[in-house]
Amino acid sequence: MKALILVGGYGTRLRPLTLSVPKPLVEFCNKPILLHQVEALVKVGVQHVILAVSYMSDLLEREMKAQAQRLGIKISLSHEKEPLGTAGPLALARDLLTDSDEPFFVLNSDVICDFPFEDLLKFHKNHGKEGTIVVTKVEEPSKYGVVVFEGETGCIHRFVEKPQVFVSNKINAGMYVFNPSMLRRIQLRPTSIEKEIFPVMAENGQLYAMELQGFWMDIGQPKDFLTGMCMYLQSVRQNAPERLRTGPGFVGNVLVDPTAVIGKNCTIGPNVTIGANVVLEDGVRIKRCTVLRGAHIRSHSWLESCIVGWSSSVGQWVRMENVTVLGEDVIVSDELYINGANVLPHKSITDSVPEPRIIM
């Protein structure tokens, strides 16, 4: 089986992290976002993953070559010369996807959930039509394009963009399975699969919806990245609690890389991910944060709702909060207050940042 993952975007919403690495390689809960998806696909028998790429593809190619060897699968890159939207990349990779009659998966690269690929494949084969999309329930459907479908069969009737009166609370979750015949519908030009292809498939009775069980998040921007981390850690608590760190000083769901060094009298959690070779000195307090590989948090600092970039250094007695994101190799001096700052890579911060802003 094959899968196509759409990784062509510039990752602008997740800056400053994506100024250093392409978004699919940013570690989410100590594993590159893309790898969460690829490993879940391999579990259901996918042997060939095609990455639709445009930006920083050399880095992606190098990293995924190593992963392909480790997982015993084939990973190909399909290069967009110009942005092709969400459907064009399928046409570009047509030759790779049509050399067998088997259905194939298509994924957006920044969604995280308990990937239901086995159920999705079964559901798709049962209804026997051209396509299946995974849908998820949201609290505020008026912010999204919603999917209206038959409850019992899943047959999709129509799509409604940002409905002002209630028609459905189910939205497209960015995961699909298609028969190769569906590719005849797409021309090689910039095309939106959601706006141009899906409505026609639904009209023809060829598109079905399967409702996702469990959590789902688009982690393409820092605030949602942290929310998704909380959901993911709760899922780990339910399914593999042995992966979480427990004991004195650990509160709630905390994931710690075995190479991290944690000092005395720290309180870590709830909802914290500590990456490889991170150093936390004595008396550090962290909650609802991701600390990426090689970062150093000095003694008695207090962090809440932050992402600390690779090899960054936070001084002593610093207070950071409100979705502050430090890019790679940022240095924060001692005794500062940082509130909702987005700090670009390789900067030194010597003054407090009392109001949210971008530091270039």
Coordinates of C-alpha atoms in Angstrom, one line a residue:
M1 CA 0.0 0.0 0.0
K2 CA 1.0 3.6 -0.5
A3 CA 0.4 7.0 1.2
L4 CA 0.9 10.6 0.1
I5 CA 1.6 13.2 2.8
L6 CA 1.2 16.9 1.9
V7 CA 4.3 18.6 3.3
G8 CA 4.7 21.4 0.8
G9 CA 3.8 24.4 3.0
Y10 CA 6.3 26.9 4.4
G11 CA 5.2 26.3 8.0
T12 CA 4.7 30.1 8.5
R13 CA 2.2 29.6 11.3
L14 CA 4.8 27.6 13.4
R15 CA 7.6 30.2 13.1
P16 CA 10.1 30.8 14.6
L17 CA 10.6 27.0 14.9
T18 CA 10.2 26.5 11.1
L19 CA 13.0 29.0 10.3
S20 CA 15.4 26.3 11.5
V21 CA 13.8 23.0 10.3
P22 CA 10.9 22.2 8.0
K23 CA 7.6 21.8 9.9
P24 CA 7.3 18.0 9.4
L25 CA 10.6 17.6 11.3
V26 CA 9.8 19.7 14.3
E27 CA 9.6 17.3 17.3
F28 CA 6.1 16.9 18.7
C29 CA 6.3 15.0 22.0
N30 CA 9.9 14.0 21.2
K31 CA 9.3 12.7 17.7
P32 CA 9.2 14.6 14.4
I33 CA 5.5 15.4 13.5
L34 CA 5.9 13.5 10.3
L35 CA 7.2 10.3 12.0
H36 CA 4.0 10.0 14.1
Q37 CA 2.1 9.6 10.8
V38 CA 4.6 7.5 9.0
E39 CA 4.9 5.0 11.8
A40 CA 1.1 4.7 12.1
L41 CA 0.9 4.1 8.3
V42 CA 3.6 1.4 8.5
K43 CA 1.5 -0.4 11.1
V44 CA -1.3 -0.9 8.6
G45 CA 1.0 -2.2 5.9
V46 CA 2.0 0.9 4.0
Q47 CA 5.2 0.1 2.2
H48 CA 5.7 3.3 0.2
V49 CA 5.3 6.9 1.5
I50 CA 5.4 9.8 -1.0
L51 CA 6.1 13.2 0.4
A52 CA 4.7 16.1 -1.6
V53 CA 7.4 18.7 -0.9
S54 CA 8.6 22.2 -1.9
Y55 CA 10.4 23.9 1.0
M56 CA 13.7 22.8 2.7
S57 CA 13.4 19.5 0.9
D58 CA 17.1 18.6 1.2
L59 CA 16.9 18.4 5.0
L60 CA 13.6 16.4 4.8
E61 CA 15.2 14.0 2.2
R62 CA 18.2 13.3 4.4
E63 CA 16.2 12.7 7.5
M64 CA 13.6 10.5 5.8
K65 CA 16.2 8.4 4.0
A66 CA 17.4 7.3 7.4
Q67 CA 13.9 6.7 8.7
A68 CA 13.0 4.7 5.6
Q69 CA 16.0 2.4 6.3
R70 CA 15.0 2.0 9.9
L71 CA 11.4 1.2 9.1
G72 CA 12.1 -1.0 6.1
I73 CA 9.9 1.0 3.7
K74 CA 10.4 3.2 0.6
I75 CA 10.0 7.0 0.9
S76 CA 9.9 9.1 -2.3
L77 CA 9.8 12.9 -2.7
S78 CA 7.5 14.5 -5.2
H79 CA 8.8 18.1 -5.8
E80 CA 6.4 21.0 -6.5
K81 CA 8.0 23.6 -8.7
E82 CA 5.1 25.9 -7.9
P83 CA 2.5 25.7 -5.1
L84 CA -0.2 23.3 -6.3
G85 CA -2.8 23.6 -3.5
T86 CA -4.1 20.5 -1.8
A87 CA -5.2 18.6 -4.9
G88 CA -2.4 19.4 -7.5
P89 CA 0.2 17.3 -5.6
L90 CA -1.9 14.2 -6.2
A91 CA -1.9 14.8 -9.9
L92 CA 1.9 15.5 -9.8
A93 CA 2.4 12.1 -8.1
R94 CA -0.1 10.3 -10.3
D95 CA 2.4 7.8 -11.8
L96 CA 3.6 6.8 -8.4
L97 CA 0.0 6.3 -7.1
T98 CA -1.5 4.5 -10.1
D99 CA 0.8 1.5 -10.6
S100 CA -1.6 -0.7 -8.7
D101 CA -5.4 -0.9 -8.1
E102 CA -5.0 -0.6 -4.3
P103 CA -6.5 2.3 -2.5
F104 CA -4.0 4.8 -1.1
F105 CA -3.9 7.2 1.9
V106 CA -3.5 11.0 1.7
L107 CA -2.7 13.1 4.8
N108 CA -2.2 16.7 5.8
S109 CA 1.2 16.8 7.6
D110 CA 0.2 18.8 10.6
V111 CA -2.6 16.7 12.1
I112 CA -2.2 14.6 15.3
C113 CA -4.6 12.0 16.6
D114 CA -4.7 8.3 17.4
F115 CA -4.5 7.5 13.6
P116 CA -7.4 5.2 12.8
F117 CA -5.9 3.8 9.5
E118 CA -7.1 0.2 10.0
D119 CA -10.7 1.2 10.6
L120 CA -10.5 3.8 7.8
L121 CA -9.4 1.2 5.3
K122 CA -12.1 -1.3 6.3
F123 CA -14.8 1.4 6.2
H124 CA -13.6 2.5 2.7
K125 CA -13.6 -1.0 1.3
N126 CA -17.0 -1.7 2.7
H127 CA -18.8 1.2 0.9
G128 CA -16.7 0.5 -2.3
K129 CA -16.9 4.1 -3.7
E130 CA -14.0 6.4 -4.7
G131 CA -13.1 8.2 -1.5
T132 CA -13.4 8.4 2.2
I133 CA -12.6 11.4 4.4
V134 CA -12.1 11.3 8.2
V135 CA -14.3 13.8 10.0
T136 CA -14.0 15.1 13.6
K137 CA -16.5 16.9 15.8
V138 CA -15.8 20.5 16.8
E139 CA -17.4 22.8 19.4
E140 CA -17.7 25.8 17.2
P141 CA -18.7 24.7 13.6
S142 CA -19.2 28.3 12.5
K143 CA -15.4 28.7 12.3
Y144 CA -14.9 25.9 9.8
G145 CA -16.2 24.3 6.7
V146 CA -18.5 21.5 7.8
V147 CA -19.4 18.2 6.2
V148 CA -23.0 17.2 6.0
F149 CA -23.5 13.4 5.6
E150 CA -25.9 10.5 6.2
G151 CA -25.5 9.3 9.8
E152 CA -26.0 5.6 9.1
T153 CA -24.0 5.1 5.9
G154 CA -21.6 8.1 6.0
C155 CA -22.5 9.1 2.4
I156 CA -21.6 12.8 2.1
H157 CA -24.3 15.2 0.8
R158 CA -22.6 18.5 0.8
F159 CA -20.0 20.9 2.3
V160 CA -21.0 24.2 4.0
E161 CA -18.3 26.9 4.6
K162 CA -18.5 28.6 8.1
P163 CA -22.3 27.9 8.6
Q164 CA -24.1 30.7 10.6
V165 CA -27.0 28.3 11.4
F166 CA -26.3 24.8 12.6
V167 CA -26.1 22.2 9.8
S168 CA -23.4 19.9 11.2
N169 CA -20.6 20.0 13.7
K170 CA -18.3 17.6 11.8
I171 CA -15.2 19.0 9.9
N172 CA -12.7 17.5 7.6
A173 CA -9.8 16.1 9.7
G174 CA -7.2 16.1 6.9
M175 CA -7.0 12.3 6.4
Y176 CA -8.3 10.4 3.3
V177 CA -8.3 7.1 1.5
F178 CA -8.9 7.1 -2.3
N179 CA -9.2 4.6 -5.1
P180 CA -6.7 5.4 -7.9
S181 CA -9.7 6.1 -10.3
M182 CA -10.3 9.3 -8.3
L183 CA -7.1 10.8 -9.8
R184 CA -8.8 11.2 -13.1
R185 CA -10.7 14.1 -11.5
I186 CA -7.6 16.2 -10.9
Q187 CA -5.6 18.2 -13.4
L188 CA -1.9 19.2 -12.9
R189 CA -2.5 22.8 -11.8
P190 CA -3.1 24.6 -8.5
T191 CA -6.3 23.1 -7.2
S192 CA -8.1 22.9 -3.8
I193 CA -9.2 19.3 -3.1
E194 CA -11.7 20.6 -0.5
K195 CA -13.4 23.3 -2.7
E196 CA -13.0 21.9 -6.2
I197 CA -12.8 18.1 -6.0
F198 CA -14.7 16.9 -3.0
P199 CA -18.0 18.7 -3.8
V200 CA -18.2 17.1 -7.2
M201 CA -17.3 13.7 -5.8
A202 CA -20.1 14.1 -3.2
E203 CA -22.6 15.1 -6.0
N204 CA -21.7 11.9 -7.8
G205 CA -22.3 9.8 -4.6
Q206 CA -18.6 8.8 -4.6
L207 CA -17.5 10.4 -1.2
Y208 CA -18.1 9.0 2.3
A209 CA -17.2 10.2 5.8
M210 CA -15.9 8.2 8.7
E211 CA -16.1 9.8 12.1
L212 CA -13.0 9.9 14.2
Q213 CA -13.0 8.5 17.7
G214 CA -10.8 10.1 20.3
F215 CA -8.7 13.3 20.1
W216 CA -7.7 15.3 17.0
M217 CA -5.7 18.5 16.6
D218 CA -4.2 20.6 13.8
I219 CA -0.8 21.4 15.4
G220 CA 0.3 23.9 12.8
Q221 CA 0.6 26.9 15.1
P222 CA 2.1 27.3 18.6
K223 CA -1.1 27.6 20.7
D224 CA -2.6 24.5 19.0
F225 CA 0.8 22.7 19.2
L226 CA 0.6 23.0 23.0
T227 CA -3.1 22.0 23.1
G228 CA -2.3 19.0 20.9
M229 CA 0.6 18.0 23.2
C230 CA -1.8 18.0 26.2
M231 CA -4.3 15.8 24.2
Y232 CA -1.5 13.4 23.0
L233 CA -0.1 13.0 26.5
Q234 CA -3.5 12.2 27.9
S235 CA -3.8 9.5 25.1
V236 CA -0.4 8.1 26.2
R237 CA -1.7 8.1 29.8
Q238 CA -4.6 5.9 28.6
N239 CA -2.8 3.6 26.2
A240 CA 0.9 3.4 27.3
P241 CA 1.2 5.0 30.8
E242 CA 4.7 3.4 31.2
R243 CA 6.1 6.0 28.8
L244 CA 5.3 8.8 31.2
R245 CA 7.7 9.9 34.0
T246 CA 6.4 9.6 37.5
G247 CA 7.9 10.1 41.0
P248 CA 8.6 13.1 43.3
G249 CA 8.5 16.4 41.5
F250 CA 6.5 15.1 38.5
V251 CA 2.8 16.2 38.3
G252 CA 0.3 14.7 35.8
N253 CA 1.4 13.7 32.3
V254 CA 5.1 14.3 31.7
L255 CA 7.2 12.8 28.9
V256 CA 11.0 13.0 29.4
D257 CA 13.8 11.8 27.1
P258 CA 16.1 9.5 29.0
T259 CA 19.1 11.7 28.2
A260 CA 17.6 14.8 29.9
V261 CA 19.2 15.9 33.2
I262 CA 16.9 17.2 35.9
G263 CA 18.2 19.0 39.0
K264 CA 16.9 18.9 42.6
N265 CA 13.6 20.3 43.9
C266 CA 12.1 20.8 40.4
T267 CA 8.3 20.6 39.8
I268 CA 7.6 19.4 36.3
G269 CA 4.0 19.1 34.9
P270 CA 1.3 18.7 34.2
N271 CA 1.6 18.4 30.4
V272 CA 5.3 18.8 29.8
T273 CA 7.6 17.3 27.1
I274 CA 11.3 17.4 27.8
G275 CA 13.6 16.5 24.8
A276 CA 17.0 14.9 24.4
N277 CA 20.0 16.4 26.2
V278 CA 17.9 19.0 27.9
V279 CA 19.3 20.3 31.2
L280 CA 16.9 21.7 33.9
E281 CA 18.8 23.1 36.9
D282 CA 17.6 23.0 40.5
G283 CA 14.3 24.5 41.5
V284 CA 12.8 24.9 38.0
R285 CA 9.0 24.9 37.7
I286 CA 7.5 24.0 34.3
K287 CA 4.0 23.3 33.2
R288 CA 2.3 23.0 29.8
C289 CA 5.5 23.3 27.9
T290 CA 7.6 21.6 25.2
V291 CA 11.4 21.9 25.8
L292 CA 13.3 20.9 22.6
R293 CA 16.6 19.1 22.3
G294 CA 19.7 20.6 23.9
A295 CA 17.9 23.5 25.7
H296 CA 19.1 24.6 29.1
I297 CA 16.8 26.1 31.8
R298 CA 18.8 27.6 34.7
S299 CA 17.8 27.4 38.3
H300 CA 14.5 28.7 39.8
S301 CA 13.0 29.7 36.5
W302 CA 9.2 29.4 36.0
L303 CA 7.7 28.5 32.6
E304 CA 4.1 28.0 31.6
S305 CA 2.7 27.5 28.1
C306 CA 6.0 27.9 26.3
I307 CA 8.0 26.2 23.5
V308 CA 11.7 26.4 24.1
G309 CA 13.7 25.9 20.9
W310 CA 16.7 23.7 20.3
S311 CA 19.9 24.6 22.2
S312 CA 18.2 27.7 23.7
S313 CA 19.2 28.9 27.2
V314 CA 16.9 30.4 29.8
G315 CA 18.6 32.3 32.7
Q316 CA 18.0 32.0 36.4
W317 CA 14.8 33.3 38.0
V318 CA 13.2 33.9 34.6
R319 CA 9.4 33.9 34.3
M320 CA 8.0 33.0 30.8
E321 CA 4.4 32.4 29.9
N322 CA 1.5 33.0 27.5
V323 CA 2.6 30.9 24.5
T324 CA 6.1 32.3 24.4
V325 CA 8.1 30.6 21.6
L326 CA 11.9 30.7 21.6
G327 CA 13.5 29.8 18.2
E328 CA 16.7 27.8 18.0
D329 CA 19.7 29.0 20.0
V330 CA 18.0 31.9 21.8
I331 CA 19.6 33.2 25.1
V332 CA 17.4 34.8 27.7
S333 CA 19.3 36.7 30.5
D334 CA 18.6 36.2 34.2
E335 CA 15.6 37.6 36.1
L336 CA 13.5 38.6 33.1
Y337 CA 9.8 38.4 32.5
I338 CA 8.8 37.2 29.0
N339 CA 5.0 37.4 28.1
G340 CA 3.9 35.8 24.8
A341 CA 7.0 36.6 22.8
N342 CA 8.0 35.0 19.5
V343 CA 11.8 35.1 19.4
L344 CA 13.6 34.4 16.2
P345 CA 16.6 32.1 16.2
H346 CA 20.1 33.1 17.5
K347 CA 18.8 36.2 19.4
S348 CA 19.9 37.3 22.9
I349 CA 17.1 38.8 25.2
T350 CA 18.5 41.2 27.8
D351 CA 15.3 43.1 28.7
S352 CA 11.8 41.9 29.9
V353 CA 9.1 41.6 27.3
P354 CA 5.9 42.6 29.1
E355 CA 3.6 42.5 26.1
P356 CA 3.3 39.8 23.4
R357 CA 5.4 40.6 20.3
I358 CA 7.8 39.2 17.7
I359 CA 11.5 39.8 18.5
M360 CA 13.6 39.8 15.3

